[in-house]
mmCIF file of N, CA and C in Angstrom:
data_model
loop_
_atom_site.group_PDB
_atom_site.id
_atom_site.type_symbol
_atom_site.label_atom_id
_atom_site.label_comp_id
_atom_site.label_asym_id
_atom_site.label_seq_id
_atom_site.Cartn_x
_atom_site.Cartn_y
_atom_site.Cartn_z
ATOM 1 N N MET G 1 67.671 98.639 110.942
ATOM 2 C CA MET G 1 68.802 98.046 110.346
ATOM 3 C C MET G 1 70.298 98.349 111.151
ATOM 4 N N ARG G 2 71.283 97.974 110.810
ATOM 5 C CA ARG G 2 72.439 98.431 111.166
ATOM 6 C C ARG G 2 73.481 98.477 109.978
ATOM 7 N N LEU G 3 73.625 99.758 109.114
ATOM 8 C CA LEU G 3 74.060 99.608 107.818
ATOM 9 C C LEU G 3 74.524 100.988 108.213
ATOM 10 N N THR G 4 76.421 101.518 108.712
ATOM 11 C CA THR G 4 76.868 102.241 109.319
ATOM 12 C C THR G 4 77.563 103.033 108.378
ATOM 13 N N THR G 5 78.279 104.373 108.592
ATOM 14 C CA THR G 5 78.533 104.796 107.519
ATOM 15 C C THR G 5 79.845 103.848 106.816
ATOM 16 N N LYS G 6 80.637 103.170 108.096
ATOM 17 C CA LYS G 6 81.477 101.995 107.822
ATOM 18 C C LYS G 6 81.121 101.466 106.363
ATOM 19 N N GLY G 7 79.885 100.806 106.184
ATOM 20 C CA GLY G 7 79.811 99.782 105.192
ATOM 21 C C GLY G 7 78.851 100.961 103.885
ATOM 22 N N ARG G 8 78.651 102.177 104.119
ATOM 23 C CA ARG G 8 78.534 102.782 103.190
ATOM 24 C C ARG G 8 79.480 103.442 102.235
ATOM 25 N N TYR G 9 80.587 103.647 103.447
ATOM 26 C CA TYR G 9 81.988 104.607 102.659
ATOM 27 C C TYR G 9 82.123 102.815 101.568
ATOM 28 N N ALA G 10 82.672 102.087 102.508
ATOM 29 C CA ALA G 10 82.974 101.387 101.667
ATOM 30 C C ALA G 10 82.676 100.658 100.518
ATOM 31 N N VAL G 11 81.566 100.539 100.215
ATOM 32 C CA VAL G 11 80.962 100.177 98.817
ATOM 33 C C VAL G 11 81.087 101.543 97.863
ATOM 34 N N THR G 12 80.950 103.047 98.612
ATOM 35 C CA THR G 12 81.423 104.083 97.817
ATOM 36 C C THR G 12 82.570 103.943 97.022
ATOM 37 N N ALA G 13 83.118 103.507 98.137
ATOM 38 C CA ALA G 13 84.808 103.489 97.808
ATOM 39 C C ALA G 13 85.234 102.200 96.347
ATOM 40 N N MET G 14 84.415 101.005 96.889
ATOM 41 C CA MET G 14 84.823 100.527 95.840
ATOM 42 C C MET G 14 83.613 100.164 94.246
ATOM 43 N N LEU G 15 83.627 100.906 94.507
ATOM 44 C CA LEU G 15 82.803 101.581 93.204
ATOM 45 C C LEU G 15 83.300 102.581 92.425
ATOM 46 N N ASP G 16 83.941 103.419 93.321
ATOM 47 C CA ASP G 16 84.735 104.374 92.575
ATOM 48 C C ASP G 16 85.905 103.343 91.971
ATOM 49 N N LEU G 17 86.531 103.171 92.618
ATOM 50 C CA LEU G 17 87.676 101.754 92.407
ATOM 51 C C LEU G 17 87.253 100.815 91.029
ATOM 52 N N ALA G 18 86.061 100.444 91.185
ATOM 53 C CA ALA G 18 85.435 99.490 89.924
ATOM 54 C C ALA G 18 85.687 100.513 88.409
ATOM 55 N N LEU G 19 85.066 101.609 88.839
ATOM 56 C CA LEU G 19 84.487 102.699 87.564
ATOM 57 C C LEU G 19 86.293 103.024 86.885
ATOM 58 N N HIS G 20 87.148 103.019 87.681
ATOM 59 C CA HIS G 20 88.247 103.422 87.843
ATOM 60 C C HIS G 20 89.294 102.792 87.224
ATOM 61 N N GLU G 21 88.767 101.437 87.299
ATOM 62 C CA GLU G 21 90.339 100.225 87.272
ATOM 63 C C GLU G 21 90.333 100.380 86.128
ATOM 64 N N SER G 22 90.103 100.566 85.278
ATOM 65 C CA SER G 22 90.783 100.827 83.787
ATOM 66 C C SER G 22 91.842 100.963 83.514
ATOM 67 N N TYR G 23 92.003 102.488 84.283
ATOM 68 C CA TYR G 23 92.969 103.286 84.116
ATOM 69 C C TYR G 23 94.443 102.909 84.740
ATOM 70 N N GLY G 24 94.307 102.286 85.664
ATOM 71 C CA GLY G 24 95.635 101.304 86.108
ATOM 72 C C GLY G 24 95.076 101.625 87.655
ATOM 73 N N PRO G 25 96.087 100.999 88.669
ATOM 74 C CA PRO G 25 95.853 101.334 89.912
ATOM 75 C C PRO G 25 95.391 103.146 90.343
ATOM 76 N N VAL G 26 94.489 102.801 91.186
ATOM 77 C CA VAL G 26 94.017 104.416 91.672
ATOM 78 C C VAL G 26 94.159 104.401 92.972
ATOM 79 N N ASN G 27 94.691 105.791 93.331
ATOM 80 C CA ASN G 27 95.420 106.162 94.002
ATOM 81 C C ASN G 27 93.934 106.855 95.234
ATOM 82 N N LEU G 28 94.207 106.847 96.226
ATOM 83 C CA LEU G 28 93.400 106.918 97.704
ATOM 84 C C LEU G 28 92.751 108.528 97.299
ATOM 85 N N MET G 29 93.650 109.114 97.586
ATOM 86 C CA MET G 29 93.287 110.348 97.363
ATOM 87 C C MET G 29 92.518 110.973 96.146
ATOM 88 N N ASP G 30 92.525 110.542 94.954
ATOM 89 C CA ASP G 30 91.301 110.697 93.822
ATOM 90 C C ASP G 30 90.544 110.037 94.519
ATOM 91 N N ILE G 31 90.200 108.769 95.181
ATOM 92 C CA ILE G 31 88.663 108.597 95.724
ATOM 93 C C ILE G 31 88.093 109.319 96.837
ATOM 94 N N SER G 32 89.015 109.789 97.536
ATOM 95 C CA SER G 32 89.061 110.981 98.736
ATOM 96 C C SER G 32 88.257 112.297 97.834
ATOM 97 N N LYS G 33 89.147 112.367 97.176
ATOM 98 C CA LYS G 33 88.242 114.064 96.240
ATOM 99 C C LYS G 33 86.722 113.516 95.611
ATOM 100 N N ARG G 34 87.259 113.022 95.173
ATOM 101 C CA ARG G 34 85.653 112.195 94.106
ATOM 102 C C ARG G 34 84.640 112.043 95.184
ATOM 103 N N GLN G 35 84.833 111.177 96.046
ATOM 104 C CA GLN G 35 83.298 110.751 97.114
ATOM 105 C C GLN G 35 83.302 111.734 98.434
ATOM 106 N N GLY G 36 84.582 112.569 98.544
ATOM 107 C CA GLY G 36 84.166 113.388 99.946
ATOM 108 C C GLY G 36 84.315 112.742 101.041
ATOM 109 N N ILE G 37 85.491 111.433 101.123
ATOM 110 C CA ILE G 37 85.276 110.377 101.719
ATOM 111 C C ILE G 37 86.924 110.975 102.563
ATOM 112 N N SER G 38 87.169 111.022 103.548
ATOM 113 C CA SER G 38 88.669 111.416 104.413
ATOM 114 C C SER G 38 89.372 110.308 103.592
ATOM 115 N N LEU G 39 90.775 110.909 103.763
ATOM 116 C CA LEU G 39 91.463 109.984 103.053
ATOM 117 C C LEU G 39 92.140 108.783 104.237
ATOM 118 N N ALA G 40 92.173 109.451 105.709
ATOM 119 C CA ALA G 40 92.478 108.364 106.610
ATOM 120 C C ALA G 40 91.249 107.581 106.764
ATOM 121 N N TYR G 41 90.070 108.381 106.788
ATOM 122 C CA TYR G 41 89.155 106.802 106.698
ATOM 123 C C TYR G 41 89.395 106.277 105.744
ATOM 124 N N LEU G 42 89.349 106.709 104.469
ATOM 125 C CA LEU G 42 89.633 105.447 103.882
ATOM 126 C C LEU G 42 90.625 104.371 103.110
ATOM 127 N N GLU G 43 91.790 105.286 104.079
ATOM 128 C CA GLU G 43 92.926 103.916 104.237
ATOM 129 C C GLU G 43 92.651 103.183 105.886
ATOM 130 N N GLN G 44 92.071 103.471 106.197
ATOM 131 C CA GLN G 44 91.419 102.226 107.335
ATOM 132 C C GLN G 44 90.722 101.173 106.912
ATOM 133 N N LEU G 45 89.549 101.875 105.399
ATOM 134 C CA LEU G 45 88.721 100.695 105.345
ATOM 135 C C LEU G 45 89.507 99.782 104.189
ATOM 136 N N PHE G 46 90.245 100.556 103.401
ATOM 137 C CA PHE G 46 91.383 99.955 102.310
ATOM 138 C C PHE G 46 92.118 98.530 103.110
ATOM 139 N N LEU G 47 92.839 99.210 104.353
ATOM 140 C CA LEU G 47 93.074 97.867 104.895
ATOM 141 C C LEU G 47 92.645 96.665 105.125
ATOM 142 N N ARG G 48 91.237 97.028 105.545
ATOM 143 C CA ARG G 48 90.420 95.807 105.958
ATOM 144 C C ARG G 48 89.988 95.191 104.250
ATOM 145 N N LEU G 49 89.436 96.265 103.806
ATOM 146 C CA LEU G 49 89.604 95.330 102.273
ATOM 147 C C LEU G 49 90.471 94.388 101.527
ATOM 148 N N ARG G 50 91.653 95.020 101.820
ATOM 149 C CA ARG G 50 92.731 94.225 101.157
ATOM 150 C C ARG G 50 93.005 92.988 101.844
ATOM 151 N N LYS G 51 92.935 92.802 103.576
ATOM 152 C CA LYS G 51 93.266 92.199 104.532
ATOM 153 C C LYS G 51 91.952 90.748 104.094
ATOM 154 N N GLY G 52 90.637 91.464 103.319
ATOM 155 C CA GLY G 52 89.740 90.369 103.059
ATOM 156 C C GLY G 52 89.975 90.146 101.434
ATOM 157 N N GLY G 53 90.928 90.208 101.254
ATOM 158 C CA GLY G 53 91.036 89.707 99.507
ATOM 159 C C GLY G 53 90.283 90.166 98.659
ATOM 160 N N LEU G 54 89.736 91.855 98.506
ATOM 161 C CA LEU G 54 89.261 92.030 97.845
ATOM 162 C C LEU G 54 89.912 93.350 97.128
ATOM 163 N N ILE G 55 91.093 93.712 97.395
ATOM 164 C CA ILE G 55 91.632 94.687 96.581
ATOM 165 C C ILE G 55 93.028 94.451 96.849
ATOM 166 N N ALA G 56 94.078 94.878 95.729
ATOM 167 C CA ALA G 56 95.557 94.885 95.969
ATOM 168 C C ALA G 56 96.096 95.924 95.926
ATOM 169 N N SER G 57 96.950 95.846 96.570
ATOM 170 C CA SER G 57 97.887 97.879 96.417
ATOM 171 C C SER G 57 99.180 97.531 95.615
ATOM 172 N N SER G 58 99.687 98.706 95.227
ATOM 173 C CA SER G 58 100.853 98.403 94.463
ATOM 174 C C SER G 58 101.370 99.705 95.043
ATOM 175 N N ARG G 59 103.071 100.058 95.413
ATOM 176 C CA ARG G 59 103.323 100.723 95.478
ATOM 177 C C ARG G 59 104.175 101.808 94.653
ATOM 178 N N GLY G 60 105.211 102.750 95.018
ATOM 179 C CA GLY G 60 105.549 103.515 93.764
ATOM 180 C C GLY G 60 104.827 104.293 92.854
ATOM 181 N N PRO G 61 105.584 105.174 92.521
ATOM 182 C CA PRO G 61 105.159 106.331 91.689
ATOM 183 C C PRO G 61 104.052 105.359 90.332
ATOM 184 N N GLY G 62 102.756 105.995 90.170
ATOM 185 C CA GLY G 62 101.779 105.414 89.651
ATOM 186 C C GLY G 62 101.113 103.930 90.432
ATOM 187 N N GLY G 63 101.506 104.042 91.943
ATOM 188 C CA GLY G 63 100.646 102.508 92.568
ATOM 189 C C GLY G 63 99.294 103.296 92.941
ATOM 190 N N GLY G 64 98.591 102.007 93.961
ATOM 191 C CA GLY G 64 97.390 103.192 94.284
ATOM 192 C C GLY G 64 96.797 101.280 94.435
ATOM 193 N N TYR G 65 95.367 101.439 94.056
ATOM 194 C CA TYR G 65 94.782 100.041 94.280
ATOM 195 C C TYR G 65 94.111 99.327 93.228
ATOM 196 N N ARG G 66 93.924 98.317 93.072
ATOM 197 C CA ARG G 66 93.111 97.657 91.981
ATOM 198 C C ARG G 66 91.989 96.899 92.740
ATOM 199 N N LEU G 67 91.088 96.337 92.468
ATOM 200 C CA LEU G 67 90.343 95.058 92.613
ATOM 201 C C LEU G 67 91.166 93.847 92.000
ATOM 202 N N GLN G 68 91.021 92.879 93.002
ATOM 203 C CA GLN G 68 91.390 91.556 93.589
ATOM 204 C C GLN G 68 90.599 90.889 92.562
ATOM 205 N N GLN G 69 89.492 90.625 92.578
ATOM 206 C CA GLN G 69 88.794 89.411 91.451
ATOM 207 C C GLN G 69 88.217 90.329 90.325
ATOM 208 N N SER G 70 87.506 90.215 89.829
ATOM 209 C CA SER G 70 86.912 90.674 88.368
ATOM 210 C C SER G 70 85.181 91.230 89.190
ATOM 211 N N ARG G 71 84.902 92.431 88.699
ATOM 212 C CA ARG G 71 83.974 93.241 89.289
ATOM 213 C C ARG G 71 82.697 92.384 89.296
ATOM 214 N N SER G 72 82.943 91.598 88.701
ATOM 215 C CA SER G 72 81.458 90.705 88.494
ATOM 216 C C SER G 72 81.198 90.019 89.444
ATOM 217 N N ASP G 73 82.324 89.402 90.081
ATOM 218 C CA ASP G 73 82.569 88.648 91.329
ATOM 219 C C ASP G 73 82.394 88.947 92.604
ATOM 220 N N ILE G 74 82.435 90.379 92.790
ATOM 221 C CA ILE G 74 82.243 91.132 94.325
ATOM 222 C C ILE G 74 81.201 91.743 94.427
ATOM 223 N N SER G 75 80.392 91.230 95.409
ATOM 224 C CA SER G 75 79.078 91.624 95.752
ATOM 225 C C SER G 75 79.014 93.071 96.874
ATOM 226 N N VAL G 76 78.204 93.603 96.315
ATOM 227 C CA VAL G 76 77.999 94.588 97.291
ATOM 228 C C VAL G 76 77.995 93.775 98.847
ATOM 229 N N ALA G 77 77.396 92.548 99.667
ATOM 230 C CA ALA G 77 77.449 92.095 100.624
ATOM 231 C C ALA G 77 78.571 91.840 101.068
ATOM 232 N N ASP G 78 79.793 90.897 99.629
ATOM 233 C CA ASP G 78 81.141 90.756 100.528
ATOM 234 C C ASP G 78 82.039 92.485 100.689
ATOM 235 N N VAL G 79 81.609 93.014 100.155
ATOM 236 C CA VAL G 79 82.448 94.658 100.643
ATOM 237 C C VAL G 79 82.059 95.016 102.110
ATOM 238 N N ILE G 80 80.623 95.019 102.667
ATOM 239 C CA ILE G 80 79.976 94.881 103.787
ATOM 240 C C ILE G 80 80.435 93.964 104.604
ATOM 241 N N ARG G 81 80.506 92.963 104.415
ATOM 242 C CA ARG G 81 80.988 92.092 105.208
ATOM 243 C C ARG G 81 82.329 92.065 105.638
ATOM 244 N N VAL G 82 83.171 92.309 104.454
ATOM 245 C CA VAL G 82 84.690 92.640 104.375
ATOM 246 C C VAL G 82 84.760 93.648 106.056
ATOM 247 N N VAL G 83 84.149 94.793 105.650
ATOM 248 C CA VAL G 83 84.580 95.841 106.663
ATOM 249 C C VAL G 83 83.916 95.355 108.273
ATOM 250 N N ASP G 84 83.651 94.058 108.206
ATOM 251 C CA ASP G 84 82.631 93.541 109.610
ATOM 252 C C ASP G 84 81.392 94.615 110.137
ATOM 253 N N GLU G 85 80.756 94.525 108.883
ATOM 254 C CA GLU G 85 79.438 95.676 108.894
ATOM 255 C C GLU G 85 78.730 94.154 109.047
ATOM 256 N N GLN G 86 77.569 94.683 109.632
ATOM 257 C CA GLN G 86 76.073 93.660 109.678
ATOM 258 C C GLN G 86 75.054 94.193 109.375
ATOM 259 N N VAL G 87 74.139 93.828 108.319
ATOM 260 C CA VAL G 87 73.187 93.774 107.902
ATOM 261 C C VAL G 87 71.738 93.158 108.665
ATOM 262 N N ASP G 88 71.345 93.708 109.788
ATOM 263 C CA ASP G 88 70.498 93.091 111.102
ATOM 264 C C ASP G 88 69.509 94.066 111.517
ATOM 265 N N ALA G 89 68.065 93.238 111.200
ATOM 266 C CA ALA G 89 66.748 94.630 111.651
ATOM 267 C C ALA G 89 66.423 94.338 112.632
ATOM 268 N N THR G 90 66.890 93.190 113.633
ATOM 269 C CA THR G 90 66.704 92.922 114.830
ATOM 270 C C THR G 90 67.310 93.769 115.649
ATOM 271 N N ARG G 91 66.027 94.066 116.797
ATOM 272 C CA ARG G 91 67.295 94.916 117.812
ATOM 273 C C ARG G 91 67.910 94.207 118.717
ATOM 274 N N CYS G 92 68.009 92.923 118.694
ATOM 275 C CA CYS G 92 68.882 92.110 119.456
ATOM 276 C C CYS G 92 70.380 91.405 118.870
ATOM 277 N N GLY G 93 70.535 91.641 117.891
ATOM 278 C CA GLY G 93 71.693 91.098 117.167
ATOM 279 C C GLY G 93 71.046 89.550 116.719
ATOM 280 N N GLY G 94 69.852 89.237 116.503
ATOM 281 C CA GLY G 94 70.020 87.766 116.354
ATOM 282 C C GLY G 94 69.940 87.078 117.829
ATOM 283 N N ASN G 95 70.565 87.686 118.549
ATOM 284 C CA ASN G 95 70.060 86.687 119.701
ATOM 285 C C ASN G 95 69.180 86.176 120.203
ATOM 286 N N GLN G 96 67.440 87.101 119.932
ATOM 287 C CA GLN G 96 66.525 86.328 120.494
ATOM 288 C C GLN G 96 66.384 86.774 122.187
ATOM 289 N N ASN G 97 67.066 87.723 122.180
ATOM 290 C CA ASN G 97 66.542 88.191 123.765
ATOM 291 C C ASN G 97 66.612 89.436 123.801
ATOM 292 N N CYS G 98 65.203 90.050 123.105
ATOM 293 C CA CYS G 98 64.749 91.348 122.544
ATOM 294 C C CYS G 98 63.695 92.121 123.577
ATOM 295 N N GLN G 99 63.317 90.716 123.882
ATOM 296 C CA GLN G 99 62.217 91.974 125.172
ATOM 297 C C GLN G 99 62.086 91.405 126.430
ATOM 298 N N ALA G 100 63.008 91.772 127.304
ATOM 299 C CA ALA G 100 63.192 91.716 129.001
ATOM 300 C C ALA G 100 63.899 90.142 128.962
ATOM 301 N N ASP G 101 64.804 90.028 128.015
ATOM 302 C CA ASP G 101 66.032 88.883 127.656
ATOM 303 C C ASP G 101 65.221 87.538 127.439
ATOM 304 N N GLU G 102 64.091 87.835 126.787
ATOM 305 C CA GLU G 102 63.281 86.701 125.642
ATOM 306 C C GLU G 102 62.766 87.358 124.492
ATOM 307 N N ARG G 103 62.307 86.418 123.448
ATOM 308 C CA ARG G 103 62.244 86.427 122.292
ATOM 309 C C ARG G 103 61.075 87.210 121.893
ATOM 310 N N CYS G 104 60.721 88.478 121.391
ATOM 311 C CA CYS G 104 60.267 89.363 120.926
ATOM 312 C C CYS G 104 59.036 88.754 120.151
ATOM 313 N N LEU G 105 57.781 89.320 120.240
ATOM 314 C CA LEU G 105 56.902 89.088 119.134
ATOM 315 C C LEU G 105 56.928 89.047 117.879
ATOM 316 N N THR G 106 58.114 89.991 117.337
ATOM 317 C CA THR G 106 58.326 90.291 115.780
ATOM 318 C C THR G 106 59.765 90.072 115.744
ATOM 319 N N HIS G 107 59.895 89.031 116.233
ATOM 320 C CA HIS G 107 61.643 88.934 116.195
ATOM 321 C C HIS G 107 61.628 88.275 114.743
ATOM 322 N N ASP G 108 60.629 87.099 114.414
ATOM 323 C CA ASP G 108 60.946 86.540 112.998
ATOM 324 C C ASP G 108 60.696 87.688 111.968
ATOM 325 N N LEU G 109 60.109 88.772 111.932
ATOM 326 C CA LEU G 109 59.555 89.226 110.817
ATOM 327 C C LEU G 109 61.061 90.127 110.631
ATOM 328 N N TRP G 110 61.487 90.281 111.548
ATOM 329 C CA TRP G 110 62.711 91.444 111.460
ATOM 330 C C TRP G 110 64.344 90.495 110.980
ATOM 331 N N GLU G 111 64.186 88.856 111.643
ATOM 332 C CA GLU G 111 65.136 88.097 111.042
ATOM 333 C C GLU G 111 64.743 87.782 109.714
ATOM 334 N N ASP G 112 63.590 87.831 109.332
ATOM 335 C CA ASP G 112 63.372 87.239 107.950
ATOM 336 C C ASP G 112 63.717 88.851 107.031
ATOM 337 N N LEU G 113 63.471 90.122 107.147
ATOM 338 C CA LEU G 113 64.142 91.198 106.335
ATOM 339 C C LEU G 113 65.461 91.384 106.218
ATOM 340 N N SER G 114 65.930 91.063 107.563
ATOM 341 C CA SER G 114 67.824 90.817 107.512
ATOM 342 C C SER G 114 67.967 89.712 106.421
ATOM 343 N N THR G 115 67.534 88.854 106.322
ATOM 344 C CA THR G 115 68.032 87.979 105.335
ATOM 345 C C THR G 115 67.483 88.679 103.631
ATOM 346 N N HIS G 116 66.250 89.148 103.531
ATOM 347 C CA HIS G 116 66.019 89.415 102.488
ATOM 348 C C HIS G 116 67.191 90.706 101.575
ATOM 349 N N ILE G 117 67.366 91.453 102.971
ATOM 350 C CA ILE G 117 68.485 92.111 102.336
ATOM 351 C C ILE G 117 69.842 92.041 101.991
ATOM 352 N N THR G 118 70.398 91.144 103.094
ATOM 353 C CA THR G 118 71.514 90.102 102.758
ATOM 354 C C THR G 118 71.309 89.725 101.201
ATOM 355 N N ASP G 119 70.431 88.800 100.563
ATOM 356 C CA ASP G 119 70.132 88.324 100.089
ATOM 357 C C ASP G 119 70.240 89.271 98.902
ATOM 358 N N PHE G 120 69.431 90.292 98.847
ATOM 359 C CA PHE G 120 69.236 91.058 97.848
ATOM 360 C C PHE G 120 70.808 91.992 97.892
ATOM 361 N N LEU G 121 71.808 92.064 98.796
ATOM 362 C CA LEU G 121 73.038 92.850 98.555
ATOM 363 C C LEU G 121 74.029 91.709 97.838
ATOM 364 N N SER G 122 73.812 90.748 98.004
ATOM 365 C CA SER G 122 74.612 89.365 97.564
ATOM 366 C C SER G 122 74.411 89.291 96.325
ATOM 367 N N ALA G 123 73.328 89.502 95.447
ATOM 368 C CA ALA G 123 72.784 89.482 94.608
ATOM 369 C C ALA G 123 72.972 91.111 93.651
ATOM 370 N N VAL G 124 73.763 91.295 93.858
ATOM 371 C CA VAL G 124 74.251 92.808 93.102
ATOM 372 C C VAL G 124 75.775 93.052 93.291
ATOM 373 N N SER G 125 76.191 92.756 91.936
ATOM 374 C CA SER G 125 77.984 93.209 91.953
ATOM 375 C C SER G 125 78.001 94.551 91.744
ATOM 376 N N LEU G 126 79.682 94.702 91.819
ATOM 377 C CA LEU G 126 80.002 95.956 91.489
ATOM 378 C C LEU G 126 80.047 96.111 89.920
ATOM 379 N N SER G 127 80.012 95.115 89.421
ATOM 380 C CA SER G 127 80.105 95.363 87.979
ATOM 381 C C SER G 127 77.861 95.805 87.542
ATOM 382 N N ASP G 128 77.396 95.372 88.391
ATOM 383 C CA ASP G 128 75.894 95.555 87.952
ATOM 384 C C ASP G 128 76.113 97.118 88.180
ATOM 385 N N LEU G 129 76.299 97.681 89.243
ATOM 386 C CA LEU G 129 76.140 98.996 89.501
ATOM 387 C C LEU G 129 76.746 99.714 88.676
ATOM 388 N N VAL G 130 78.060 99.491 87.802
ATOM 389 C CA VAL G 130 79.174 100.189 86.849
ATOM 390 C C VAL G 130 78.343 100.265 85.859
ATOM 391 N N GLN G 131 77.199 99.250 85.511
ATOM 392 C CA GLN G 131 76.333 99.591 84.093
ATOM 393 C C GLN G 131 75.599 100.276 84.545
ATOM 394 N N ARG G 132 74.772 100.913 85.440
ATOM 395 C CA ARG G 132 73.767 101.629 85.532
ATOM 396 C C ARG G 132 73.977 102.935 85.173
ATOM 397 N N ARG G 133 73.461 103.351 84.352
ATOM 398 C CA ARG G 133 73.225 104.738 83.507
ATOM 399 C C ARG G 133 73.369 106.292 84.740
ATOM 400 N N SER G 134 72.555 106.244 85.846
ATOM 401 C CA SER G 134 72.982 106.731 86.694
ATOM 402 C C SER G 134 74.292 106.953 87.618
ATOM 403 N N VAL G 135 74.872 106.067 87.450
ATOM 404 C CA VAL G 135 76.079 105.570 88.101
ATOM 405 C C VAL G 135 76.837 106.228 87.411
ATOM 406 N N LYS G 136 76.952 105.852 86.072
ATOM 407 C CA LYS G 136 77.839 106.519 84.806
ATOM 408 C C LYS G 136 77.916 108.033 85.386
ATOM 409 N N GLN G 137 76.554 108.638 85.049
ATOM 410 C CA GLN G 137 76.037 110.042 84.859
ATOM 411 C C GLN G 137 77.087 110.778 85.962
ATOM 412 N N VAL G 138 76.990 110.262 87.487
ATOM 413 C CA VAL G 138 77.462 110.529 88.699
ATOM 414 C C VAL G 138 79.253 110.864 88.688
ATOM 415 N N SER G 139 79.347 109.668 88.125
ATOM 416 C CA SER G 139 80.751 109.543 88.150
ATOM 417 C C SER G 139 81.396 110.092 86.900
ATOM 418 N N ALA G 140 81.140 110.729 85.952
ATOM 419 C CA ALA G 140 80.967 111.611 84.627
ATOM 420 C C ALA G 140 81.355 113.162 85.245
ATOM 421 N N ARG G 141 80.589 113.302 86.288
ATOM 422 C CA ARG G 141 80.280 114.716 86.851
ATOM 423 C C ARG G 141 81.385 114.775 87.948
ATOM 424 N N GLN G 142 81.784 113.531 88.692
ATOM 425 C CA GLN G 142 82.919 113.457 89.629
ATOM 426 C C GLN G 142 83.982 113.747 88.945
ATOM 427 N N ASP G 143 84.155 113.285 87.968
ATOM 428 C CA ASP G 143 85.941 113.139 86.851
ATOM 429 C C ASP G 143 86.085 114.553 86.627
ATOM 430 N N HIS G 144 85.035 115.540 86.381
ATOM 431 C CA HIS G 144 84.924 116.525 85.786
ATOM 432 C C HIS G 144 85.782 117.116 86.716
ATOM 433 N N VAL G 145 84.694 117.291 87.805
ATOM 434 C CA VAL G 145 85.270 118.557 88.773
ATOM 435 C C VAL G 145 86.518 118.342 89.402
ATOM 436 N N LEU G 146 87.004 117.038 89.554
ATOM 437 C CA LEU G 146 88.368 116.434 90.135
ATOM 438 C C LEU G 146 89.272 116.595 89.105
ATOM 439 N N VAL G 147 89.339 116.829 87.646
ATOM 440 C CA VAL G 147 90.053 117.365 86.757
ATOM 441 C C VAL G 147 90.128 119.150 87.121
ATOM 442 N N ARG G 148 89.177 119.583 87.500
ATOM 443 C CA ARG G 148 89.320 121.056 87.318
ATOM 444 C C ARG G 148 90.038 121.578 88.865
ATOM 445 N N MET G 149 89.692 120.583 89.448
ATOM 446 C CA MET G 149 90.601 120.860 90.710
ATOM 447 C C MET G 149 92.257 121.377 90.912
#
């Protein structure tokens, strides 16, 4: 499966944004500190997320980012798709040239797995994740650490 750091960081940053949206626009530096993701990398991701219509930005003092849609309308699959990631368990990228430029014996199995993973991630919204007790606990710990900095 090819879910890289880019996809994982994008989902993490979007979840952080969803958790903190009630306080107004969220500063990238705060996300960077809470999640341990470099600011430069977040800037690249947020450019894609903004172009993809998932977030909006505001400039000036008190500026930052906010979700463009309700967190219940943004799925994990949406975030991954917008940053140009694919969930693909095949070795061939779905081209059916897995073995000596031909379809391999297990191509359908890996293609079906990719479909199941995509369906699962499409069914999980940012709102679903925000409601998880473990997410709330980790977020509270991260907020506490950020306040002490």
